[in-house]
Amino acid sequence: MSDIKAMDIDQIRTFLSVVANGSFLEAASRLYVTQSTVSTRIQRLESYLGVTLFVRNRSGAALTLSGHRFLRHAKSLLLTLEQARHDIGLPSRFRASITVGTRIALWEELLPRWVGTMRKQAPNISIRSEIGFEEDLMRSLIEGRMDVGIMYTPQHSPGLQIEHLFDETLALFTTDPDKPWPNDDYIYVDWGPAFYALHSSSYPDLESPPQTVNVGWLGVQLILCNGGSCFLPMRMTEPLVKAGKLFHVPGSPQFRLPTYMVFPRDSDSIVLPQVLDSLRVLAEQQKAVSA
């Protein structure tokens, strides 16, 4: 097959670089190739797809409608090819690889312990760990680039199994227990639609807080640095409470946030059942701690 009729990984990388940098010249600089090489790769990619991907103008290069449509596929293709290269290139001491993705809050203290346990129980399994929001995790699962996703609000999708693991307990913590609450130091952490509903029901008259963050880790960093309060998982705050850096706000409610794992109903992975069973054990341990 000739180069014009084939699409390769360099063409996809070049396409994404032009999109990210807005010009063929800047993409060439970032990729350490000549501008003519970038132009040739894009021309060959356009010939393969049968469409024009960019319109070149004085300000650089802008995506056409077809280019916008191809962008999502290009990202998925690159990730799939990179994962395939990783899996195929595994050293012989590994019998398989597994990709696990979850929200950043669940990586806090909880899942690192699980990875450590898995490494001891199955040292011949290569583990790829990722962080993402529900939308990203679900897309990766649907596209087959991820084996297990752990999240708070999964979406139902054909071919994917959703299983409840445990309930996360969110409580209101502050750096200043003597300061009346609510106050202007409160930070709203977006824990998803389920938390929003519970929060709105408990505080129907609360004004929009001056600060909002999309991950609990960032909320913690902000209040530790500047003072304030926010809702956080109790397991995440335990060492900070013991150290006298955070305090539970008396009389505030606690919210239960269900945590789920999502995985393919049918998978040819020879290690997925072992991974799922290990996560179920982790969930039972977490339930016992929270009880």
PDB file of C-alpha atoms in Angstrom:
ATOM      1  CA  MET A   1       0.000   0.000   0.000  1.00  0.00           C
ATOM      2  CA  SER A   2       1.466   3.411  -0.934  1.00  0.00           C
ATOM      3  CA  ASP A   3       1.991   6.237   1.550  1.00  0.00           C
ATOM      4  CA  ILE A   4      -0.837   8.263  -0.011  1.00  0.00           C
ATOM      5  CA  LYS A   5      -3.333   5.468   0.597  1.00  0.00           C
ATOM      6  CA  ALA A   6      -2.227   4.680   4.152  1.00  0.00           C
ATOM      7  CA  MET A   7      -2.748   6.562   7.384  1.00  0.00           C
ATOM      8  CA  ASP A   8       0.037   6.274   9.977  1.00  0.00           C
ATOM      9  CA  ILE A   9       0.639   7.428  13.524  1.00  0.00           C
ATOM     10  CA  ASP A  10       2.960  10.275  12.454  1.00  0.00           C
ATOM     11  CA  GLN A  11       0.184  11.764  10.331  1.00  0.00           C
ATOM     12  CA  ILE A  12      -2.226  11.641  13.265  1.00  0.00           C
ATOM     13  CA  ARG A  13       0.326  13.192  15.611  1.00  0.00           C
ATOM     14  CA  THR A  14       1.035  15.916  13.067  1.00  0.00           C
ATOM     15  CA  PHE A  15      -2.677  16.637  12.598  1.00  0.00           C
ATOM     16  CA  LEU A  16      -3.170  17.004  16.365  1.00  0.00           C
ATOM     17  CA  SER A  17      -0.079  19.204  16.647  1.00  0.00           C
ATOM     18  CA  VAL A  18      -1.347  21.570  13.947  1.00  0.00           C
ATOM     19  CA  VAL A  19      -4.695  21.755  15.761  1.00  0.00           C
ATOM     20  CA  ALA A  20      -3.018  22.449  19.108  1.00  0.00           C
ATOM     21  CA  ASN A  21      -0.596  25.073  17.775  1.00  0.00           C
ATOM     22  CA  GLY A  22      -2.769  26.680  15.112  1.00  0.00           C
ATOM     23  CA  SER A  23      -0.157  26.640  12.374  1.00  0.00           C
ATOM     24  CA  PHE A  24       1.952  24.319  10.235  1.00  0.00           C
ATOM     25  CA  LEU A  25       5.116  26.243  11.131  1.00  0.00           C
ATOM     26  CA  GLU A  26       4.622  25.992  14.891  1.00  0.00           C
ATOM     27  CA  ALA A  27       3.672  22.308  14.602  1.00  0.00           C
ATOM     28  CA  ALA A  28       6.903  21.673  12.685  1.00  0.00           C
ATOM     29  CA  SER A  29       8.878  23.369  15.440  1.00  0.00           C
ATOM     30  CA  ARG A  30       7.170  21.313  18.149  1.00  0.00           C
ATOM     31  CA  LEU A  31       7.669  18.043  16.252  1.00  0.00           C
ATOM     32  CA  TYR A  32      11.279  18.861  15.285  1.00  0.00           C
ATOM     33  CA  VAL A  33      10.606  18.392  11.567  1.00  0.00           C
ATOM     34  CA  THR A  34      10.496  20.762   8.600  1.00  0.00           C
ATOM     35  CA  GLN A  35       7.369  22.641   7.593  1.00  0.00           C
ATOM     36  CA  SER A  36       7.351  20.778   4.283  1.00  0.00           C
ATOM     37  CA  THR A  37       7.252  17.480   6.216  1.00  0.00           C
ATOM     38  CA  VAL A  38       4.204  18.697   8.129  1.00  0.00           C
ATOM     39  CA  SER A  39       2.537  19.787   4.875  1.00  0.00           C
ATOM     40  CA  THR A  40       3.268  16.411   3.240  1.00  0.00           C
ATOM     41  CA  ARG A  41       1.873  14.447   6.164  1.00  0.00           C
ATOM     42  CA  ILE A  42      -1.321  16.502   6.233  1.00  0.00           C
ATOM     43  CA  GLN A  43      -1.724  16.195   2.445  1.00  0.00           C
ATOM     44  CA  ARG A  44      -1.371  12.421   2.643  1.00  0.00           C
ATOM     45  CA  LEU A  45      -3.833  12.242   5.520  1.00  0.00           C
ATOM     46  CA  GLU A  46      -6.316  14.351   3.537  1.00  0.00           C
ATOM     47  CA  SER A  47      -5.799  12.107   0.492  1.00  0.00           C
ATOM     48  CA  TYR A  48      -6.530   9.034   2.603  1.00  0.00           C
ATOM     49  CA  LEU A  49      -9.659  10.548   4.153  1.00  0.00           C
ATOM     50  CA  GLY A  50     -10.789  12.241   0.941  1.00  0.00           C
ATOM     51  CA  VAL A  51     -11.467  15.567   2.634  1.00  0.00           C
ATOM     52  CA  THR A  52      -9.761  18.889   3.371  1.00  0.00           C
ATOM     53  CA  LEU A  53      -8.858  19.140   7.057  1.00  0.00           C
ATOM     54  CA  PHE A  54      -7.415  22.664   7.281  1.00  0.00           C
ATOM     55  CA  VAL A  55      -7.854  26.077   5.723  1.00  0.00           C
ATOM     56  CA  ARG A  56      -4.554  27.949   5.753  1.00  0.00           C
ATOM     57  CA  ASN A  57      -4.691  31.710   6.236  1.00  0.00           C
ATOM     58  CA  ARG A  58      -2.505  34.576   7.462  1.00  0.00           C
ATOM     59  CA  SER A  59      -3.106  33.703  11.097  1.00  0.00           C
ATOM     60  CA  GLY A  60      -2.172  30.041  10.615  1.00  0.00           C
ATOM     61  CA  ALA A  61      -4.383  27.017   9.995  1.00  0.00           C
ATOM     62  CA  ALA A  62      -8.046  26.566  10.926  1.00  0.00           C
ATOM     63  CA  LEU A  63     -10.021  23.329  10.963  1.00  0.00           C
ATOM     64  CA  THR A  64     -12.663  22.766   8.333  1.00  0.00           C
ATOM     65  CA  LEU A  65     -15.971  21.133   9.277  1.00  0.00           C
ATOM     66  CA  SER A  66     -14.500  17.783   8.225  1.00  0.00           C
ATOM     67  CA  GLY A  67     -11.428  18.561  10.320  1.00  0.00           C
ATOM     68  CA  HIS A  68     -13.578  19.156  13.378  1.00  0.00           C
ATOM     69  CA  ARG A  69     -15.333  15.835  12.784  1.00  0.00           C
ATOM     70  CA  PHE A  70     -12.035  13.997  12.457  1.00  0.00           C
ATOM     71  CA  LEU A  71     -10.515  15.568  15.590  1.00  0.00           C
ATOM     72  CA  ARG A  72     -12.333  13.334  18.070  1.00  0.00           C
ATOM     73  CA  HIS A  73     -11.446  10.225  16.070  1.00  0.00           C
ATOM     74  CA  ALA A  74      -7.809  11.308  15.779  1.00  0.00           C
ATOM     75  CA  LYS A  75      -7.464  11.560  19.564  1.00  0.00           C
ATOM     76  CA  SER A  76      -9.013   8.126  20.029  1.00  0.00           C
ATOM     77  CA  LEU A  77      -6.883   6.593  17.275  1.00  0.00           C
ATOM     78  CA  LEU A  78      -3.671   7.931  18.768  1.00  0.00           C
ATOM     79  CA  LEU A  79      -4.535   6.684  22.242  1.00  0.00           C
ATOM     80  CA  THR A  80      -5.525   3.269  20.885  1.00  0.00           C
ATOM     81  CA  LEU A  81      -2.318   2.943  18.873  1.00  0.00           C
ATOM     82  CA  GLU A  82      -0.203   4.014  21.837  1.00  0.00           C
ATOM     83  CA  GLN A  83      -1.962   1.519  24.086  1.00  0.00           C
ATOM     84  CA  ALA A  84      -1.543  -1.237  21.494  1.00  0.00           C
ATOM     85  CA  ARG A  85       2.166  -0.501  21.248  1.00  0.00           C
ATOM     86  CA  HIS A  86       2.410  -0.588  25.041  1.00  0.00           C
ATOM     87  CA  ASP A  87       0.565  -3.921  25.301  1.00  0.00           C
ATOM     88  CA  ILE A  88       2.457  -5.600  22.474  1.00  0.00           C
ATOM     89  CA  GLY A  89       5.781  -4.338  23.766  1.00  0.00           C
ATOM     90  CA  LEU A  90       5.320  -5.647  27.310  1.00  0.00           C
ATOM     91  CA  PRO A  91       8.333  -7.549  28.618  1.00  0.00           C
ATOM     92  CA  SER A  92       7.898 -11.320  28.735  1.00  0.00           C
ATOM     93  CA  ARG A  93       7.610 -11.301  32.542  1.00  0.00           C
ATOM     94  CA  PHE A  94       4.161  -9.671  32.196  1.00  0.00           C
ATOM     95  CA  ARG A  95       1.332 -11.928  31.081  1.00  0.00           C
ATOM     96  CA  ALA A  96      -1.151  -9.083  30.571  1.00  0.00           C
ATOM     97  CA  SER A  97      -1.866  -5.408  31.162  1.00  0.00           C
ATOM     98  CA  ILE A  98      -4.839  -3.608  32.678  1.00  0.00           C
ATOM     99  CA  THR A  99      -5.950   0.028  32.494  1.00  0.00           C
ATOM    100  CA  VAL A 100      -7.846   1.486  35.449  1.00  0.00           C
ATOM    101  CA  GLY A 101      -9.219   5.020  35.487  1.00  0.00           C
ATOM    102  CA  THR A 102     -10.994   6.984  38.183  1.00  0.00           C
ATOM    103  CA  ARG A 103     -11.668  10.414  39.624  1.00  0.00           C
ATOM    104  CA  ILE A 104      -8.750  12.061  41.400  1.00  0.00           C
ATOM    105  CA  ALA A 105     -10.490  11.911  44.808  1.00  0.00           C
ATOM    106  CA  LEU A 106     -10.578   8.123  44.655  1.00  0.00           C
ATOM    107  CA  TRP A 107      -6.848   8.026  43.957  1.00  0.00           C
ATOM    108  CA  GLU A 108      -6.397   9.909  47.210  1.00  0.00           C
ATOM    109  CA  GLU A 109      -5.237   7.253  49.718  1.00  0.00           C
ATOM    110  CA  LEU A 110      -7.729   4.585  48.552  1.00  0.00           C
ATOM    111  CA  LEU A 111      -6.657   3.277  45.144  1.00  0.00           C
ATOM    112  CA  PRO A 112      -2.900   3.646  45.629  1.00  0.00           C
ATOM    113  CA  ARG A 113      -3.300   1.010  48.372  1.00  0.00           C
ATOM    114  CA  TRP A 114      -5.132  -1.206  45.906  1.00  0.00           C
ATOM    115  CA  VAL A 115      -2.405  -0.838  43.277  1.00  0.00           C
ATOM    116  CA  GLY A 116       0.179  -1.796  45.883  1.00  0.00           C
ATOM    117  CA  THR A 117      -1.846  -4.872  46.806  1.00  0.00           C
ATOM    118  CA  MET A 118      -2.260  -5.874  43.162  1.00  0.00           C
ATOM    119  CA  ARG A 119       1.463  -5.508  42.514  1.00  0.00           C
ATOM    120  CA  LYS A 120       2.138  -7.931  45.375  1.00  0.00           C
ATOM    121  CA  GLN A 121      -0.600 -10.395  44.444  1.00  0.00           C
ATOM    122  CA  ALA A 122      -0.001 -10.312  40.692  1.00  0.00           C
ATOM    123  CA  PRO A 123       3.464  -8.939  39.850  1.00  0.00           C
ATOM    124  CA  ASN A 124       3.082 -10.317  36.324  1.00  0.00           C
ATOM    125  CA  ILE A 125       0.290  -7.824  35.490  1.00  0.00           C
ATOM    126  CA  SER A 126       1.208  -4.394  34.109  1.00  0.00           C
ATOM    127  CA  ILE A 127      -1.097  -1.682  35.515  1.00  0.00           C
ATOM    128  CA  ARG A 128      -1.851   1.618  33.793  1.00  0.00           C
ATOM    129  CA  SER A 129      -3.505   4.162  36.121  1.00  0.00           C
ATOM    130  CA  GLU A 130      -5.429   7.171  34.806  1.00  0.00           C
ATOM    131  CA  ILE A 131      -7.377  10.147  36.195  1.00  0.00           C
ATOM    132  CA  GLY A 132     -10.499  11.570  34.575  1.00  0.00           C
ATOM    133  CA  PHE A 133     -14.048  12.781  35.019  1.00  0.00           C
ATOM    134  CA  GLU A 134     -17.078  10.595  34.394  1.00  0.00           C
ATOM    135  CA  GLU A 135     -17.484  11.703  30.778  1.00  0.00           C
ATOM    136  CA  ASP A 136     -13.847  10.930  29.951  1.00  0.00           C
ATOM    137  CA  LEU A 137     -13.890   7.617  31.795  1.00  0.00           C
ATOM    138  CA  MET A 138     -17.108   6.457  30.132  1.00  0.00           C
ATOM    139  CA  ARG A 139     -15.797   7.390  26.683  1.00  0.00           C
ATOM    140  CA  SER A 140     -12.609   5.412  27.279  1.00  0.00           C
ATOM    141  CA  LEU A 141     -14.623   2.404  28.445  1.00  0.00           C
ATOM    142  CA  ILE A 142     -16.988   2.562  25.468  1.00  0.00           C
ATOM    143  CA  GLU A 143     -14.080   2.865  23.046  1.00  0.00           C
ATOM    144  CA  GLY A 144     -12.302  -0.071  24.683  1.00  0.00           C
ATOM    145  CA  ARG A 145      -9.248   1.922  25.791  1.00  0.00           C
ATOM    146  CA  MET A 146      -9.942   1.291  29.487  1.00  0.00           C
ATOM    147  CA  ASP A 147     -10.715  -1.939  31.321  1.00  0.00           C
ATOM    148  CA  VAL A 148     -12.217  -0.596  34.554  1.00  0.00           C
ATOM    149  CA  GLY A 149     -13.544   2.839  35.503  1.00  0.00           C
ATOM    150  CA  ILE A 150     -14.377   3.835  39.083  1.00  0.00           C
ATOM    151  CA  MET A 151     -16.642   6.856  39.449  1.00  0.00           C
ATOM    152  CA  TYR A 152     -19.564   8.482  41.251  1.00  0.00           C
ATOM    153  CA  THR A 153     -22.152   9.016  38.493  1.00  0.00           C
ATOM    154  CA  PRO A 154     -21.729   6.529  35.636  1.00  0.00           C
ATOM    155  CA  GLN A 155     -23.936   6.561  32.566  1.00  0.00           C
ATOM    156  CA  HIS A 156     -25.593   3.390  31.365  1.00  0.00           C
ATOM    157  CA  SER A 157     -24.226   2.136  28.056  1.00  0.00           C
ATOM    158  CA  PRO A 158     -24.807  -1.104  26.127  1.00  0.00           C
ATOM    159  CA  GLY A 159     -22.009  -3.565  26.701  1.00  0.00           C
ATOM    160  CA  LEU A 160     -20.923  -2.070  30.032  1.00  0.00           C
ATOM    161  CA  GLN A 161     -21.671  -3.415  33.510  1.00  0.00           C
ATOM    162  CA  ILE A 162     -22.156  -1.030  36.452  1.00  0.00           C
ATOM    163  CA  GLU A 163     -21.539  -2.390  39.939  1.00  0.00           C
ATOM    164  CA  HIS A 164     -21.860  -0.541  43.250  1.00  0.00           C
ATOM    165  CA  LEU A 165     -18.681  -0.667  45.314  1.00  0.00           C
ATOM    166  CA  PHE A 166     -19.242   1.465  48.419  1.00  0.00           C
ATOM    167  CA  ASP A 167     -20.655   4.799  49.573  1.00  0.00           C
ATOM    168  CA  GLU A 168     -18.341   7.753  49.963  1.00  0.00           C
ATOM    169  CA  THR A 169     -19.163   9.864  53.039  1.00  0.00           C
ATOM    170  CA  LEU A 170     -18.806  13.603  52.422  1.00  0.00           C
ATOM    171  CA  ALA A 171     -18.683  15.969  55.390  1.00  0.00           C
ATOM    172  CA  LEU A 172     -18.105  19.694  55.831  1.00  0.00           C
ATOM    173  CA  PHE A 173     -14.616  20.585  57.063  1.00  0.00           C
ATOM    174  CA  THR A 174     -13.079  23.939  57.949  1.00  0.00           C
ATOM    175  CA  THR A 175      -9.707  25.368  58.899  1.00  0.00           C
ATOM    176  CA  ASP A 176     -11.299  27.674  61.506  1.00  0.00           C
ATOM    177  CA  PRO A 177     -13.785  25.910  63.821  1.00  0.00           C
ATOM    178  CA  ASP A 178     -14.559  29.162  65.660  1.00  0.00           C
ATOM    179  CA  LYS A 179     -15.751  31.017  62.571  1.00  0.00           C
ATOM    180  CA  PRO A 180     -19.555  30.957  61.999  1.00  0.00           C
ATOM    181  CA  TRP A 181     -20.715  29.058  58.937  1.00  0.00           C
ATOM    182  CA  PRO A 182     -21.720  29.764  56.192  1.00  0.00           C
ATOM    183  CA  ASN A 183     -19.220  32.470  55.285  1.00  0.00           C
ATOM    184  CA  ASP A 184     -17.360  33.872  52.298  1.00  0.00           C
ATOM    185  CA  ASP A 185     -14.539  31.345  52.723  1.00  0.00           C
ATOM    186  CA  TYR A 186     -16.775  28.437  51.720  1.00  0.00           C
ATOM    187  CA  ILE A 187     -15.696  26.578  48.572  1.00  0.00           C
ATOM    188  CA  TYR A 188     -18.256  24.538  46.654  1.00  0.00           C
ATOM    189  CA  VAL A 189     -16.707  21.316  45.354  1.00  0.00           C
ATOM    190  CA  ASP A 190     -18.532  19.920  42.330  1.00  0.00           C
ATOM    191  CA  TRP A 191     -18.879  16.275  43.280  1.00  0.00           C
ATOM    192  CA  GLY A 192     -21.415  15.696  40.499  1.00  0.00           C
ATOM    193  CA  PRO A 193     -25.203  15.876  40.061  1.00  0.00           C
ATOM    194  CA  ALA A 194     -26.003  13.580  42.991  1.00  0.00           C
ATOM    195  CA  PHE A 195     -24.085  15.807  45.400  1.00  0.00           C
ATOM    196  CA  TYR A 196     -25.625  18.938  43.872  1.00  0.00           C
ATOM    197  CA  ALA A 197     -29.125  17.609  44.590  1.00  0.00           C
ATOM    198  CA  LEU A 198     -28.268  16.726  48.203  1.00  0.00           C
ATOM    199  CA  HIS A 199     -26.468  20.025  48.766  1.00  0.00           C
ATOM    200  CA  SER A 200     -29.341  22.088  47.323  1.00  0.00           C
ATOM    201  CA  SER A 201     -31.866  20.228  49.436  1.00  0.00           C
ATOM    202  CA  SER A 202     -29.899  20.828  52.639  1.00  0.00           C
ATOM    203  CA  TYR A 203     -29.049  24.466  51.878  1.00  0.00           C
ATOM    204  CA  PRO A 204     -31.919  25.818  49.744  1.00  0.00           C
ATOM    205  CA  ASP A 205     -31.252  29.440  50.756  1.00  0.00           C
ATOM    206  CA  LEU A 206     -27.467  29.382  50.483  1.00  0.00           C
ATOM    207  CA  GLU A 207     -26.117  32.015  48.122  1.00  0.00           C
ATOM    208  CA  SER A 208     -23.757  30.980  45.341  1.00  0.00           C
ATOM    209  CA  PRO A 209     -20.348  30.603  46.996  1.00  0.00           C
ATOM    210  CA  PRO A 210     -17.545  32.898  45.808  1.00  0.00           C
ATOM    211  CA  GLN A 211     -15.343  29.917  44.953  1.00  0.00           C
ATOM    212  CA  THR A 212     -16.100  26.699  43.068  1.00  0.00           C
ATOM    213  CA  VAL A 213     -13.708  23.881  42.182  1.00  0.00           C
ATOM    214  CA  ASN A 214     -14.195  20.718  40.160  1.00  0.00           C
ATOM    215  CA  VAL A 215     -12.030  18.360  42.253  1.00  0.00           C
ATOM    216  CA  GLY A 216     -11.763  17.843  45.998  1.00  0.00           C
ATOM    217  CA  TRP A 217      -7.962  17.862  45.950  1.00  0.00           C
ATOM    218  CA  LEU A 218      -8.009  21.469  44.742  1.00  0.00           C
ATOM    219  CA  GLY A 219     -10.520  22.410  47.427  1.00  0.00           C
ATOM    220  CA  VAL A 220      -8.193  20.993  50.081  1.00  0.00           C
ATOM    221  CA  GLN A 221      -5.204  22.906  48.722  1.00  0.00           C
ATOM    222  CA  LEU A 222      -7.108  26.181  48.655  1.00  0.00           C
ATOM    223  CA  ILE A 223      -8.469  26.020  52.175  1.00  0.00           C
ATOM    224  CA  LEU A 224      -5.166  24.829  53.636  1.00  0.00           C
ATOM    225  CA  CYS A 225      -3.407  27.737  51.939  1.00  0.00           C
ATOM    226  CA  ASN A 226      -5.977  30.504  52.422  1.00  0.00           C
ATOM    227  CA  GLY A 227      -8.378  29.199  55.056  1.00  0.00           C
ATOM    228  CA  GLY A 228     -11.978  28.182  54.463  1.00  0.00           C
ATOM    229  CA  SER A 229     -14.311  25.219  54.289  1.00  0.00           C
ATOM    230  CA  CYS A 230     -15.660  22.652  51.838  1.00  0.00           C
ATOM    231  CA  PHE A 231     -17.258  19.225  51.640  1.00  0.00           C
ATOM    232  CA  LEU A 232     -14.693  16.430  51.436  1.00  0.00           C
ATOM    233  CA  PRO A 233     -14.576  12.616  51.799  1.00  0.00           C
ATOM    234  CA  MET A 234     -13.986  11.711  55.430  1.00  0.00           C
ATOM    235  CA  ARG A 235     -11.288   9.182  54.508  1.00  0.00           C
ATOM    236  CA  MET A 236      -9.374  11.943  52.672  1.00  0.00           C
ATOM    237  CA  THR A 237      -9.454  14.343  55.629  1.00  0.00           C
ATOM    238  CA  GLU A 238      -8.667  11.871  58.417  1.00  0.00           C
ATOM    239  CA  PRO A 239      -4.897  12.584  58.569  1.00  0.00           C
ATOM    240  CA  LEU A 240      -5.507  16.348  58.309  1.00  0.00           C
ATOM    241  CA  VAL A 241      -8.013  16.218  61.178  1.00  0.00           C
ATOM    242  CA  LYS A 242      -5.562  14.251  63.316  1.00  0.00           C
ATOM    243  CA  ALA A 243      -2.884  16.836  62.528  1.00  0.00           C
ATOM    244  CA  GLY A 244      -5.183  19.663  63.639  1.00  0.00           C
ATOM    245  CA  LYS A 245      -5.280  21.249  60.189  1.00  0.00           C
ATOM    246  CA  LEU A 246      -8.975  20.595  59.473  1.00  0.00           C
ATOM    247  CA  PHE A 247     -12.029  20.470  61.728  1.00  0.00           C
ATOM    248  CA  HIS A 248     -15.507  19.062  61.186  1.00  0.00           C
ATOM    249  CA  VAL A 249     -18.179  21.791  61.164  1.00  0.00           C
ATOM    250  CA  PRO A 250     -20.538  20.939  64.074  1.00  0.00           C
ATOM    251  CA  GLY A 251     -24.160  20.284  63.129  1.00  0.00           C
ATOM    252  CA  SER A 252     -23.454  20.047  59.395  1.00  0.00           C
ATOM    253  CA  PRO A 253     -24.972  17.173  57.394  1.00  0.00           C
ATOM    254  CA  GLN A 254     -23.123  14.234  55.933  1.00  0.00           C
ATOM    255  CA  PHE A 255     -23.858  13.145  52.379  1.00  0.00           C
ATOM    256  CA  ARG A 256     -23.604   9.634  50.998  1.00  0.00           C
ATOM    257  CA  LEU A 257     -22.101   9.527  47.524  1.00  0.00           C
ATOM    258  CA  PRO A 258     -22.317   6.054  45.902  1.00  0.00           C
ATOM    259  CA  THR A 259     -19.155   4.852  44.180  1.00  0.00           C
ATOM    260  CA  TYR A 260     -19.359   2.438  41.253  1.00  0.00           C
ATOM    261  CA  MET A 261     -17.018   0.441  39.074  1.00  0.00           C
ATOM    262  CA  VAL A 262     -17.787   0.095  35.367  1.00  0.00           C
ATOM    263  CA  PHE A 263     -16.347  -2.607  33.124  1.00  0.00           C
ATOM    264  CA  PRO A 264     -17.170  -4.479  29.869  1.00  0.00           C
ATOM    265  CA  ARG A 265     -19.821  -7.198  30.074  1.00  0.00           C
ATOM    266  CA  ASP A 266     -17.793  -9.269  27.622  1.00  0.00           C
ATOM    267  CA  SER A 267     -14.030  -8.948  27.716  1.00  0.00           C
ATOM    268  CA  ASP A 268     -11.217 -11.087  26.388  1.00  0.00           C
ATOM    269  CA  SER A 269      -8.897  -9.861  29.164  1.00  0.00           C
ATOM    270  CA  ILE A 270      -7.456 -12.846  31.013  1.00  0.00           C
ATOM    271  CA  VAL A 271      -6.843 -10.781  34.145  1.00  0.00           C
ATOM    272  CA  LEU A 272      -9.991  -8.646  34.385  1.00  0.00           C
ATOM    273  CA  PRO A 273     -11.863 -11.104  36.676  1.00  0.00           C
ATOM    274  CA  GLN A 274      -8.942 -11.066  39.129  1.00  0.00           C
ATOM    275  CA  VAL A 275      -8.804  -7.266  39.044  1.00  0.00           C
ATOM    276  CA  LEU A 276     -12.557  -6.943  39.664  1.00  0.00           C
ATOM    277  CA  ASP A 277     -12.419  -9.374  42.592  1.00  0.00           C
ATOM    278  CA  SER A 278      -9.531  -7.407  44.089  1.00  0.00           C
ATOM    279  CA  LEU A 279     -11.531  -4.166  43.810  1.00  0.00           C
ATOM    280  CA  ARG A 280     -14.501  -5.848  45.498  1.00  0.00           C
ATOM    281  CA  VAL A 281     -12.244  -6.811  48.414  1.00  0.00           C
ATOM    282  CA  LEU A 282     -11.077  -3.201  48.613  1.00  0.00           C
ATOM    283  CA  ALA A 283     -14.704  -2.055  48.701  1.00  0.00           C
ATOM    284  CA  GLU A 284     -15.533  -4.419  51.561  1.00  0.00           C
ATOM    285  CA  GLN A 285     -12.540  -3.100  53.507  1.00  0.00           C
ATOM    286  CA  GLN A 286     -13.707   0.461  52.928  1.00  0.00           C
ATOM    287  CA  LYS A 287     -17.222  -0.398  54.095  1.00  0.00           C
ATOM    288  CA  ALA A 288     -15.807  -1.901  57.288  1.00  0.00           C
ATOM    289  CA  VAL A 289     -13.747   1.233  57.973  1.00  0.00           C
ATOM    290  CA  SER A 290     -16.735   3.504  57.313  1.00  0.00           C
ATOM    291  CA  ALA A 291     -19.171   1.476  59.426  1.00  0.00           C
TER     292      ALA A 291
END
